[in-house]
Coordinates of C-alpha atoms in Angstrom, one line a residue:
X1 CA -11.4 -30.2 -35.6
X2 CA -7.8 -29.2 -36.5
X3 CA -5.4 -28.1 -33.8
X4 CA -3.4 -24.9 -34.4
X5 CA 0.2 -24.3 -33.5
X6 CA 0.6 -23.2 -29.9
X7 CA -2.6 -24.9 -28.7
X8 CA -2.4 -28.0 -26.3
X9 CA -3.4 -31.4 -27.6
X10 CA -6.8 -32.7 -26.7
X11 CA -7.5 -36.2 -25.3
X12 CA -10.9 -36.4 -27.1
X13 CA -11.8 -36.0 -30.7
X14 CA -14.8 -33.6 -30.8
X15 CA -17.4 -34.0 -33.6
X16 CA -20.4 -32.0 -32.4
X17 CA -21.2 -29.5 -29.6
X18 CA -24.4 -27.6 -28.8
X19 CA -26.1 -25.7 -26.0
X20 CA -29.7 -26.0 -24.8
X21 CA -31.7 -24.4 -22.0
X22 CA -32.0 -26.4 -18.8
X23 CA -35.1 -27.3 -16.9
X24 CA -33.7 -28.4 -13.5
X25 CA -35.0 -25.1 -12.1
X26 CA -37.6 -23.2 -14.1
X27 CA -36.0 -20.4 -16.0
X28 CA -32.4 -21.1 -15.0
X29 CA -29.2 -22.8 -16.4
X30 CA -28.2 -24.4 -19.6
X31 CA -26.7 -27.7 -20.9
X32 CA -23.6 -28.2 -22.9
X33 CA -23.7 -31.4 -25.0
X34 CA -20.6 -32.9 -26.5
X35 CA -20.3 -35.8 -28.9
X36 CA -17.2 -37.5 -30.4
X37 CA -14.6 -40.2 -30.1
X38 CA -12.1 -41.2 -27.4
X39 CA -9.0 -42.4 -29.3
X40 CA -6.7 -42.1 -26.3
X41 CA -9.1 -43.9 -23.9
X42 CA -9.2 -41.0 -21.5
X43 CA -10.9 -41.8 -18.2
X44 CA -11.5 -38.5 -16.4
X45 CA -13.1 -38.5 -12.9
X46 CA -13.6 -34.8 -12.4
X47 CA -13.8 -31.9 -14.9
X48 CA -13.7 -28.2 -15.2
X49 CA -14.6 -25.7 -18.0
X50 CA -12.6 -22.6 -18.9
X51 CA -13.3 -19.8 -21.4
X52 CA -10.2 -18.4 -23.2
X53 CA -9.7 -15.6 -25.7
X54 CA -9.5 -11.8 -26.1
X55 CA -13.0 -10.9 -25.0
X56 CA -12.5 -8.6 -22.1
X57 CA -13.8 -5.6 -24.1
X58 CA -17.1 -7.4 -24.4
X59 CA -17.5 -7.7 -20.7
X60 CA -18.9 -5.0 -18.4
X61 CA -16.4 -2.9 -16.4
X62 CA -14.6 -5.2 -13.9
X63 CA -16.0 -8.3 -15.6
X64 CA -12.5 -9.6 -16.6
X65 CA -11.3 -9.6 -13.0
X66 CA -14.5 -11.3 -11.9
X67 CA -14.1 -13.9 -14.6
X68 CA -10.6 -14.7 -13.4
X69 CA -12.0 -15.6 -10.0
X70 CA -14.8 -17.8 -11.5
X71 CA -12.8 -19.6 -14.1
X72 CA -12.0 -22.4 -14.5
X73 CA -15.4 -23.5 -13.3
X74 CA -15.7 -26.9 -11.6
X75 CA -18.4 -29.1 -13.3
X76 CA -20.7 -30.6 -10.7
X77 CA -22.1 -34.0 -11.4
X78 CA -19.4 -34.6 -14.0
X79 CA -20.6 -37.6 -16.2
X80 CA -17.3 -39.6 -15.9
X81 CA -19.0 -42.8 -17.0
X82 CA -19.9 -41.2 -20.4
X83 CA -16.2 -41.3 -21.4
X84 CA -15.4 -44.9 -20.8
X85 CA -15.9 -46.2 -24.3
X86 CA -14.4 -45.5 -27.7
X87 CA -17.2 -43.0 -28.4
X88 CA -18.7 -40.5 -25.9
X89 CA -21.8 -38.4 -25.7
X90 CA -21.9 -36.3 -22.5
X91 CA -24.0 -33.4 -21.1
X92 CA -22.8 -30.8 -18.6
X93 CA -25.1 -28.6 -16.5
X94 CA -24.0 -24.9 -16.2
X95 CA -25.7 -22.5 -13.8
X96 CA -28.6 -24.8 -13.2
X97 CA -29.9 -23.0 -10.1
X98 CA -28.5 -19.5 -10.1
X99 CA -28.0 -18.4 -13.7
X100 CA -31.3 -17.1 -15.1
X101 CA -32.2 -17.6 -18.8
X102 CA -32.8 -13.8 -19.1
X103 CA -29.3 -12.9 -17.7
X104 CA -27.7 -15.6 -19.9
X105 CA -29.3 -14.5 -23.1
X106 CA -28.7 -10.8 -22.4
X107 CA -25.0 -11.4 -21.7
X108 CA -24.6 -13.4 -24.9
X109 CA -26.4 -10.6 -26.8
X110 CA -23.9 -8.1 -25.3
X111 CA -21.0 -10.2 -26.5
X112 CA -22.5 -10.4 -30.0
X113 CA -23.1 -6.6 -30.1
X114 CA -19.5 -5.9 -28.9
X115 CA -18.0 -7.6 -32.0
X116 CA -18.9 -11.2 -31.4
X117 CA -15.2 -12.3 -30.6
X118 CA -14.1 -15.9 -31.1
X119 CA -13.8 -17.6 -27.7
X120 CA -12.4 -21.0 -26.8
X121 CA -14.3 -23.4 -24.6
X122 CA -12.0 -25.8 -22.9
X123 CA -12.9 -28.9 -20.9
X124 CA -10.1 -30.2 -18.7
X125 CA -9.5 -33.0 -16.3
X126 CA -9.3 -31.5 -12.8
X127 CA -7.0 -34.1 -11.4
X128 CA -4.4 -34.3 -14.2
X129 CA -4.9 -30.8 -15.7
X130 CA -4.9 -32.4 -19.2
X131 CA -7.2 -30.9 -21.8
X132 CA -10.0 -33.3 -22.7
X133 CA -11.4 -31.2 -25.5
X134 CA -11.4 -27.5 -26.6
X135 CA -13.3 -25.8 -29.5
X136 CA -13.8 -22.3 -30.8
X137 CA -17.2 -20.7 -30.8
X138 CA -19.0 -17.4 -30.8
X139 CA -21.6 -15.8 -28.6
X140 CA -24.0 -15.5 -31.6
X141 CA -23.7 -19.3 -32.2
X142 CA -24.5 -20.1 -28.6
X143 CA -27.4 -17.7 -28.5
X144 CA -28.9 -19.1 -31.7
X145 CA -28.6 -22.7 -30.3
X146 CA -30.3 -21.7 -27.0
X147 CA -33.1 -19.7 -28.7
X148 CA -33.9 -22.4 -31.3
X149 CA -33.2 -25.5 -29.3
X150 CA -32.5 -27.4 -32.5
X151 CA -29.3 -29.2 -31.6
X152 CA -27.3 -27.1 -34.0
X153 CA -23.5 -27.3 -33.9
X154 CA -21.9 -24.3 -32.2
X155 CA -18.3 -25.1 -33.2
X156 CA -16.9 -22.1 -35.2
X157 CA -15.4 -23.2 -38.5
X158 CA -14.1 -19.8 -39.8
X159 CA -10.6 -18.3 -39.8
X160 CA -9.1 -17.7 -36.4
X161 CA -5.9 -17.3 -34.5
X162 CA -4.4 -19.8 -32.0
X163 CA -5.7 -19.3 -28.5
X164 CA -3.2 -20.8 -26.1
X165 CA -3.9 -21.6 -22.4
X166 CA -3.2 -19.0 -19.7
X167 CA 0.3 -19.4 -18.2
X168 CA 0.0 -20.1 -14.5
X169 CA 3.6 -18.8 -14.0
X170 CA 2.9 -15.6 -15.8
X171 CA -0.3 -15.0 -13.8
X172 CA 1.6 -15.5 -10.6
X173 CA 4.4 -13.2 -11.7
X174 CA 1.9 -10.4 -12.6
X175 CA 0.1 -10.8 -9.4
X176 CA 3.2 -10.3 -7.3
X177 CA 5.0 -7.9 -9.5
X178 CA 4.0 -4.6 -7.8
X179 CA 3.8 -6.0 -4.3
X180 CA 7.4 -7.2 -4.6
X181 CA 8.5 -3.9 -6.2
X182 CA 6.8 -2.1 -3.3
X183 CA 8.8 -4.2 -0.9
X184 CA 12.0 -3.3 -2.7
X185 CA 11.0 0.3 -2.5
X186 CA 10.5 0.1 1.2
X187 CA 14.0 -1.4 1.7
X188 CA 15.5 1.3 -0.5
X189 CA 13.8 4.2 1.3
X190 CA 14.8 2.9 4.8
X191 CA 18.4 2.2 3.7
X192 CA 18.8 5.3 1.6
X193 CA 16.4 7.7 3.3
X194 CA 18.2 10.8 2.2
X195 CA 18.1 9.8 -1.5
X196 CA 14.4 8.9 -1.1
X197 CA 13.5 12.2 0.4
X198 CA 15.4 14.0 -2.4
X199 CA 13.9 12.1 -5.3
X200 CA 10.3 11.5 -4.2
X201 CA 8.1 14.6 -4.3
X202 CA 6.0 15.4 -1.2
X203 CA 2.4 14.4 -1.2
X204 CA 1.2 15.7 2.2
X205 CA 1.7 19.4 3.3
X206 CA 3.7 19.7 6.6
X207 CA 6.2 21.7 8.6
X208 CA 9.4 20.4 10.2
X209 CA 8.5 21.6 13.6
X210 CA 8.6 18.9 16.3
X211 CA 6.8 18.6 19.6
X212 CA 10.0 19.0 21.5
X213 CA 10.6 22.5 20.1
X214 CA 7.3 23.6 21.7
X215 CA 8.1 22.1 25.1
X216 CA 10.8 22.9 27.7
X217 CA 14.1 21.0 27.4
X218 CA 13.9 17.6 29.1
X219 CA 16.4 14.6 29.2
X220 CA 15.1 11.5 27.4
X221 CA 17.2 9.1 29.5
X222 CA 18.9 8.8 32.9
X223 CA 22.3 9.1 31.1
X224 CA 21.3 12.4 29.6
X225 CA 20.1 13.6 33.0
X226 CA 23.4 12.7 34.5
X227 CA 25.4 14.5 31.8
X228 CA 23.2 17.6 32.1
X229 CA 23.6 17.6 35.9
X230 CA 27.4 17.5 35.4
X231 CA 27.3 20.4 32.9
X232 CA 25.1 22.4 35.3
X233 CA 27.6 21.9 38.1
X234 CA 30.4 23.1 35.9
X235 CA 28.4 26.1 34.9
X236 CA 27.8 27.0 38.5
X237 CA 31.5 26.8 39.2
X238 CA 32.8 28.7 36.2
X239 CA 33.1 32.5 35.7
X240 CA 34.4 32.4 32.1
X241 CA 31.8 33.5 29.6
X242 CA 33.4 31.5 26.7
X243 CA 33.4 28.3 28.9
X244 CA 29.8 28.9 29.9
X245 CA 28.8 29.2 26.2
X246 CA 30.6 26.0 25.4
X247 CA 28.9 24.2 28.2
X248 CA 25.5 25.5 27.2
X249 CA 26.1 24.3 23.6
X250 CA 27.0 20.9 24.9
X251 CA 23.8 20.8 26.9
X252 CA 21.8 21.9 23.8
X253 CA 23.4 19.1 21.8
X254 CA 22.4 16.6 24.5
X255 CA 18.7 17.7 24.4
X256 CA 18.6 17.9 20.6
X257 CA 18.3 21.7 20.4
X258 CA 20.1 24.4 18.5
X259 CA 20.6 26.5 21.7
X260 CA 19.9 26.5 25.4
X261 CA 19.9 29.2 28.0
X262 CA 21.2 29.0 31.6
X263 CA 17.6 29.5 32.9
X264 CA 16.3 26.6 30.8
X265 CA 19.1 24.3 32.1
X266 CA 18.5 25.3 35.7
X267 CA 14.8 24.6 35.3
X268 CA 15.4 21.0 34.3
X269 CA 15.7 19.5 37.9
X270 CA 12.3 21.0 38.8
X271 CA 10.8 19.8 35.6
X272 CA 12.1 16.2 36.2
X273 CA 10.5 16.3 39.7
X274 CA 7.2 17.5 38.4
X275 CA 7.2 15.0 35.5
X276 CA 7.8 12.1 37.9
X277 CA 4.8 13.4 39.9
X278 CA 2.8 13.6 36.6
X279 CA 2.1 17.3 37.2
X280 CA 4.4 19.0 34.7
X281 CA 3.3 20.6 31.4
X282 CA 5.7 18.1 29.7
X283 CA 3.9 15.0 31.1
X284 CA 0.5 16.5 30.3
X285 CA 1.5 17.5 26.8
X286 CA 3.0 14.0 26.1
X287 CA -0.1 12.4 27.4
X288 CA -2.3 14.6 25.2
X289 CA -0.2 13.7 22.1
X290 CA -0.4 10.0 23.1
X291 CA -4.1 10.4 23.0
X292 CA -3.9 12.3 19.7
X293 CA -1.7 9.5 18.2
X294 CA -4.4 6.9 19.4
X295 CA -7.0 9.0 17.5
X296 CA -4.7 9.1 14.5
X297 CA -4.2 5.3 14.5
X298 CA -8.0 4.8 14.7
X299 CA -8.5 7.2 11.8
X300 CA -5.9 5.4 9.7
X301 CA -7.7 2.1 10.2
X302 CA -11.0 3.8 9.5
X303 CA -9.7 5.3 6.3
X304 CA -8.3 2.0 5.1
X305 CA -11.5 0.2 5.8
X306 CA -14.0 2.7 4.4
X307 CA -12.2 4.2 1.4
X308 CA -13.3 1.6 -1.0
X309 CA -17.1 1.6 -0.2
X310 CA -16.9 5.4 0.1
X311 CA -15.5 5.9 -3.4
X312 CA -18.2 3.6 -4.7
X313 CA -21.1 5.5 -3.0
X314 CA -19.6 8.9 -3.8
X315 CA -19.1 8.2 -7.5
X316 CA -22.5 6.5 -7.9
X317 CA -24.5 9.8 -7.9
X318 CA -21.8 11.5 -9.9
X319 CA -22.2 8.8 -12.6
X320 CA -26.0 9.4 -12.6
X321 CA -25.4 13.2 -12.9
X322 CA -22.9 12.6 -15.7
X323 CA -25.3 10.4 -17.5
X324 CA -27.9 13.1 -17.5
X325 CA -25.6 16.0 -18.4
X326 CA -22.9 14.5 -20.7
X327 CA -23.8 10.9 -21.4
X328 CA -21.5 10.9 -24.5
X329 CA -18.5 11.9 -22.4
X330 CA -19.2 9.3 -19.8
X331 CA -19.8 6.5 -22.2
X332 CA -17.0 7.3 -24.7
X333 CA -14.3 8.8 -22.5
X334 CA -14.6 8.3 -18.8
X335 CA -15.8 4.7 -18.6
X336 CA -13.5 3.5 -21.4
X337 CA -10.5 5.2 -19.8
X338 CA -11.4 3.9 -16.3
X339 CA -11.8 0.4 -17.7
X340 CA -8.5 0.6 -19.6
X341 CA -6.7 1.9 -16.5
X342 CA -8.2 -0.9 -14.4
X343 CA -7.5 -3.8 -16.7
X344 CA -4.0 -2.6 -17.6
X345 CA -2.9 -2.0 -14.0
X346 CA -2.7 1.9 -14.1
X347 CA -4.9 2.3 -11.1
X348 CA -2.9 -0.4 -9.4
X349 CA 0.4 1.4 -10.0
X350 CA -1.1 4.7 -8.9
X351 CA -2.3 3.1 -5.6
X352 CA 1.1 1.6 -4.8
X353 CA 2.9 4.8 -5.7
X354 CA 0.6 6.9 -3.5
X355 CA 1.1 4.6 -0.5
X356 CA 4.9 4.6 -0.9
X357 CA 4.9 8.4 -1.3
X358 CA 3.1 8.7 2.0
X359 CA 5.8 6.5 3.6
X360 CA 8.5 8.8 2.2
X361 CA 6.6 11.8 3.5
X362 CA 6.7 10.2 7.0
X363 CA 10.5 9.9 6.6
X364 CA 10.7 13.5 5.6
X365 CA 8.8 14.7 8.7
X366 CA 10.1 14.8 12.2
X367 CA 10.1 11.3 13.7
X368 CA 7.7 12.3 16.5
X369 CA 4.8 12.3 14.1
X370 CA 6.4 11.1 10.9
X371 CA 6.2 7.6 12.2
X372 CA 2.4 7.8 12.2
X373 CA 2.4 9.2 8.6
X374 CA 4.5 6.3 7.5
X375 CA 2.3 3.9 9.4
X376 CA -0.7 5.2 7.4
X377 CA 1.2 4.5 4.2
X378 CA 2.0 0.9 5.3
X379 CA -1.7 0.4 6.2
X380 CA -2.6 1.6 2.7
X381 CA -0.5 -1.1 1.2
X382 CA -3.0 -3.7 2.5
X383 CA -5.9 -2.6 0.2
X384 CA -3.3 -2.2 -2.6
X385 CA -2.5 -5.9 -2.2
X386 CA -6.2 -6.7 -2.1
X387 CA -6.7 -4.8 -5.3
X388 CA -3.7 -6.7 -7.0
X389 CA -5.2 -10.0 -5.8
X390 CA -8.6 -9.1 -7.2
X391 CA -7.1 -8.0 -10.5
X392 CA -4.6 -10.8 -11.1
X393 CA -4.7 -13.4 -8.4
X394 CA -8.1 -15.0 -8.8
X395 CA -7.2 -17.9 -11.1
X396 CA -4.0 -18.6 -9.1
X397 CA -5.5 -18.6 -5.6
X398 CA -8.1 -21.1 -6.7
X399 CA -5.3 -23.7 -7.2
X400 CA -3.6 -22.9 -3.9
X401 CA -4.4 -24.2 -0.4
X402 CA -5.9 -21.5 1.8
X403 CA -3.1 -21.8 4.3
X404 CA -0.6 -21.2 1.6
X405 CA -2.3 -18.0 0.6
X406 CA -2.4 -16.9 4.2
X407 CA 1.3 -17.6 4.6
X408 CA 2.2 -15.7 1.4
X409 CA 0.2 -12.6 2.5
X410 CA 1.5 -12.7 6.0
X411 CA 5.1 -12.9 5.0
X412 CA 4.8 -10.1 2.5
X413 CA 3.0 -7.7 4.8
X414 CA 5.2 -8.6 7.7
X415 CA 8.3 -7.7 5.6
X416 CA 6.6 -4.4 4.8
X417 CA 6.5 -3.5 8.5
X418 CA 10.0 -4.9 9.4
X419 CA 12.3 -2.2 7.8
X420 CA 10.2 0.7 9.2
X421 CA 10.2 -0.9 12.7
X422 CA 14.0 -0.8 12.6
X423 CA 14.2 2.6 11.0
X424 CA 11.9 4.3 13.6
X425 CA 12.9 1.9 16.4
X426 CA 9.1 1.5 16.7
X427 CA 7.7 -1.2 19.1
X428 CA 4.3 -0.8 17.5
X429 CA 5.5 -1.6 14.1
X430 CA 7.6 -4.4 15.5
X431 CA 4.5 -5.9 17.1
X432 CA 2.7 -5.8 13.7
X433 CA 5.6 -7.5 11.9
X434 CA 6.0 -10.1 14.6
X435 CA 2.2 -10.9 14.7
X436 CA 2.3 -11.4 10.9
X437 CA 5.3 -13.7 11.2
X438 CA 3.3 -15.7 13.8
X439 CA 0.4 -15.9 11.3
X440 CA 2.7 -17.1 8.6
X441 CA 3.8 -20.0 10.9
X442 CA 0.2 -21.0 11.5
X443 CA -0.8 -19.1 14.6
X444 CA -3.8 -16.9 14.6
X445 CA -6.8 -15.3 16.2
X446 CA -10.3 -15.6 14.8
X447 CA -13.8 -14.4 15.9
X448 CA -16.9 -16.5 15.3
X449 CA -19.7 -14.3 16.5
X450 CA -19.7 -14.7 20.3
X451 CA -16.7 -16.9 20.3
X452 CA -13.0 -15.9 20.0
X453 CA -10.5 -18.6 19.0
X454 CA -6.8 -18.4 19.7
X455 CA -4.5 -21.1 18.4
X456 CA -3.1 -22.9 15.5
X457 CA -4.5 -23.8 12.1
X458 CA -3.3 -27.5 12.1
X459 CA -1.2 -29.9 14.1
X460 CA 1.7 -29.4 11.7
X461 CA 1.3 -25.6 12.2
X462 CA 1.3 -26.2 15.9
X463 CA 4.7 -28.0 15.9
X464 CA 6.2 -25.6 13.3
X465 CA 5.2 -22.5 15.2
X466 CA 6.2 -23.8 18.6
X467 CA 9.7 -24.9 17.6
X468 CA 10.3 -21.6 15.6
X469 CA 9.1 -19.4 18.4
X470 CA 11.3 -21.3 20.9
X471 CA 14.4 -20.9 18.6
X472 CA 13.7 -17.2 18.3
X473 CA 13.5 -16.8 22.1
X474 CA 16.7 -18.8 22.5
X475 CA 18.6 -16.7 19.9
X476 CA 17.3 -13.5 21.5
X477 CA 18.6 -14.5 24.9
X478 CA 21.9 -15.7 23.4
X479 CA 22.4 -12.3 21.7
X480 CA 22.0 -10.6 25.1
X481 CA 24.3 -13.0 26.9
X482 CA 27.0 -12.6 24.3
X483 CA 26.5 -8.8 24.2
X484 CA 26.2 -8.8 20.5
X485 CA 26.1 -5.3 18.9
X486 CA 24.2 -6.2 15.8
X487 CA 20.9 -7.1 17.4
X488 CA 20.8 -3.7 19.0
X489 CA 19.1 -2.6 15.8
X490 CA 16.4 -5.2 16.6
X491 CA 15.8 -3.6 20.0
X492 CA 12.1 -2.8 19.2
X493 CA 11.5 -6.5 18.5
X494 CA 12.6 -7.5 22.1
X495 CA 9.1 -6.9 23.5
X496 CA 7.0 -8.4 20.7
X497 CA 9.3 -11.4 20.4
X498 CA 9.3 -12.1 24.1
X499 CA 5.5 -11.5 24.5
X500 CA 4.1 -12.8 21.2
X501 CA 6.8 -15.4 20.7
X502 CA 6.3 -16.5 24.3
X503 CA 2.6 -16.9 23.8
X504 CA 3.1 -18.9 20.6
X505 CA 5.8 -21.1 22.2
X506 CA 4.1 -21.7 25.6
X507 CA 0.7 -22.2 24.1
X508 CA 2.1 -24.8 21.7
X509 CA 3.9 -26.6 24.6
X510 CA 0.7 -26.4 26.7
X511 CA -1.3 -28.2 24.0
X512 CA 1.4 -30.8 23.3
X513 CA 1.7 -31.6 27.0
X514 CA -2.0 -32.4 27.3
X515 CA -3.0 -36.0 27.9
X516 CA -5.6 -35.6 25.1
X517 CA -3.0 -34.5 22.5
X518 CA -2.7 -37.2 19.8
X519 CA -0.2 -36.9 17.0
X520 CA 2.4 -39.0 15.2
X521 CA 5.2 -38.5 17.6
X522 CA 7.7 -40.6 19.5
X523 CA 7.5 -38.5 22.6
X524 CA 5.8 -40.1 25.6
X525 CA 3.5 -38.3 27.9
X526 CA 6.3 -38.0 30.5
X527 CA 8.7 -36.6 27.9
X528 CA 6.1 -34.0 26.9
X529 CA 5.7 -32.8 30.5
X530 CA 9.5 -32.6 30.8
X531 CA 9.6 -30.6 27.6
X532 CA 7.1 -28.0 28.9
X533 CA 8.6 -27.7 32.4
X534 CA 12.2 -27.5 31.2
X535 CA 11.5 -25.0 28.4
X536 CA 9.2 -22.8 30.6
X537 CA 11.7 -22.9 33.5
X538 CA 14.7 -21.9 31.4
X539 CA 12.9 -19.1 29.5
X540 CA 11.3 -17.8 32.8
X541 CA 14.7 -17.6 34.4
X542 CA 16.2 -16.0 31.3
X543 CA 13.4 -13.4 31.3
X544 CA 14.0 -12.4 34.9
X545 CA 17.8 -12.4 34.7
X546 CA 18.4 -10.9 31.3
X547 CA 15.8 -8.2 31.6
X548 CA 12.9 -9.6 29.5
X549 CA 9.9 -9.0 31.8
X550 CA 7.4 -9.8 29.0
X551 CA 8.9 -13.3 28.5
X552 CA 9.1 -13.9 32.3
X553 CA 5.5 -12.8 32.8
X554 CA 4.2 -14.9 29.9
X555 CA 6.1 -18.0 31.2
X556 CA 4.5 -17.4 34.7
X557 CA 1.0 -17.1 33.2
X558 CA 1.3 -20.3 31.2
X559 CA 2.8 -22.1 34.2
X560 CA -0.4 -21.4 36.0
X561 CA -2.4 -22.6 33.0
X562 CA -0.2 -25.7 32.9
X563 CA -1.0 -26.4 36.6
X564 CA -4.7 -26.0 35.9
X565 CA -4.4 -28.4 33.0
X566 CA -2.6 -31.1 35.0
X567 CA -5.2 -30.7 37.8
X568 CA -8.0 -31.3 35.3
X569 CA -6.2 -34.3 33.9
X570 CA -5.6 -35.9 37.4
X571 CA -9.2 -35.1 38.4
X572 CA -10.9 -36.5 35.3
X573 CA -8.5 -39.3 34.4
X574 CA -7.0 -40.7 37.6
X575 CA -9.7 -39.6 40.0
X576 CA -7.1 -38.3 42.5
X577 CA -7.8 -35.5 44.9
X578 CA -6.4 -32.3 43.4
X579 CA -6.5 -30.2 46.6
X580 CA -3.8 -32.3 48.2
X581 CA -1.6 -32.1 45.2
X582 CA -2.1 -28.3 44.9
X583 CA -1.4 -27.9 48.6
X584 CA 1.9 -29.9 48.4
X585 CA 3.1 -28.0 45.3
X586 CA 2.1 -24.6 46.7
X587 CA 3.9 -25.4 50.0
X588 CA 7.0 -26.4 48.2
X589 CA 7.1 -23.3 46.1
X590 CA 6.4 -21.2 49.2
X591 CA 9.3 -22.8 51.1
X592 CA 11.6 -22.3 48.1
X593 CA 10.8 -18.6 47.7
X594 CA 11.1 -18.0 51.5
X595 CA 14.5 -19.8 51.5
X596 CA 15.9 -17.7 48.6
X597 CA 14.8 -14.5 50.3
X598 CA 16.3 -15.6 53.6
X599 CA 19.6 -16.5 51.8
X600 CA 20.0 -13.9 49.0
X601 CA 23.7 -14.9 48.6
X602 CA 22.5 -17.9 46.5
X603 CA 20.8 -15.6 44.0
X604 CA 23.6 -13.1 44.0
X605 CA 26.2 -15.8 43.6
X606 CA 24.3 -17.3 40.7
X607 CA 24.1 -13.9 39.0
X608 CA 27.8 -13.2 39.6
X609 CA 28.7 -16.6 38.2
X610 CA 26.7 -15.9 35.1
X611 CA 28.4 -12.5 34.7
X612 CA 31.9 -14.0 35.1
X613 CA 31.1 -16.7 32.5
X614 CA 29.9 -14.1 30.0
X615 CA 32.9 -11.9 30.5

């Protein structure tokens, strides 16, 4: 068979190809039989079959995306020994146990009815990706060979165009095109929020009223309370009307209001006292809105999870109704348009556009609830990415390691959360971004029925995540010690980095310090213990001194776990009495704590020394 320009060169010279029905399982599967010469002495060990060509119109709706996930199909029981000589005669089983003869023949008949396009069957070496052989055929030829079982040749000999192999790079680019554009759009709308609000039309109806306008004025920080108290003292001591109006306007600016009356300013001390006692209308209103936000968050997750199945179940009876009322419109307009929009990425583009528009609507709204609207847009990007993966990523994912796919998805989605966490100074969004970053490093949580697993996907992931989390904690502490102004934008990440980063780092060190940890490392058992104790001690001290209670508490928890682990090792391996060891350690710690409390000048001196060093 002659090779056309643009087609890859085959290792085998095909002379004859045919299909026949299989009998491994009654009524299921078929055999592909090939015969020819082996001029290049190819010696494949594993093989796969792919179907190429412009035949998506002959598939049912969604069939092209499903084909991308199934192809290339690995050939089980590949007859490698049949290709050892100068000539070969091989037989491959396809769908021997799951593909019924009825389904196979009906699909081939559908292909033939839809124009009987020329398709290219390609057999390739799985290990080297070299093409063993490829030949054009038609569904009608395959169907005739199956029905007659007469060993007829199914190779198409008529005029045809070159059918090149699919480009892996082009498929990868198309898969990530819209997700990366969405990421660029997020960066743009957070850096140029005014331009985004002006250019993007609103999708959700809303008003610009905030919760604060419906509540009495209240200081958001102790500094605001101090300034308001000073302004109130000046008002009480002045008799000038103009000065009083100026002071009241200053007080209004501090509380974020357009205007403020003297009675409202005088009521603030009583409101602060009632709020601290959790009896004020302000505390109760904020508590109620916190509960409303929780309901909102649950509803966002519920919508993201149920929207796909709901659309399917809602449109199913509509399709039945349309079939009865206007079957022609359904078959000739609606289904073809929906199919075209699905296969050409129109639905995909609309989905990403809607999700990003919701994010812009959140920026347009007051921050008190605009953050939750933006959060719903970010959550909607997850099913958008799943749709892109289903549409374009099937054949690419099959050639990637599962851990690589997890890392790619985690990095992309974590970067989606990151700009909004900074824009809103949102700790919730920062936790989401940090958790996805930990997942990209190899740390994760899984549920297996009645068992929850927290840990690392591999030993390499363990070391990678432990070192990275430790460096992040060190850099965070260094930024505070050096009083760097830049990281103040990363303030919402302080809690998730110290808590989640601490969990990843300390859990990794806890595993590494175990006597039963075996890995290719030059660190001795004693060195691993020193690594855990030194790192935990330094980070715990940094947490207490630098104001990171999450990191300090996490270090304390894992210190207790470390002591339990060492006790277990001594008890099971060395047969020592653990009670005496625990008593000695506890007595030592008790005496140290008592001594420091009895001599606080040591602690104060250490803090003053640290402060003078920083200054």
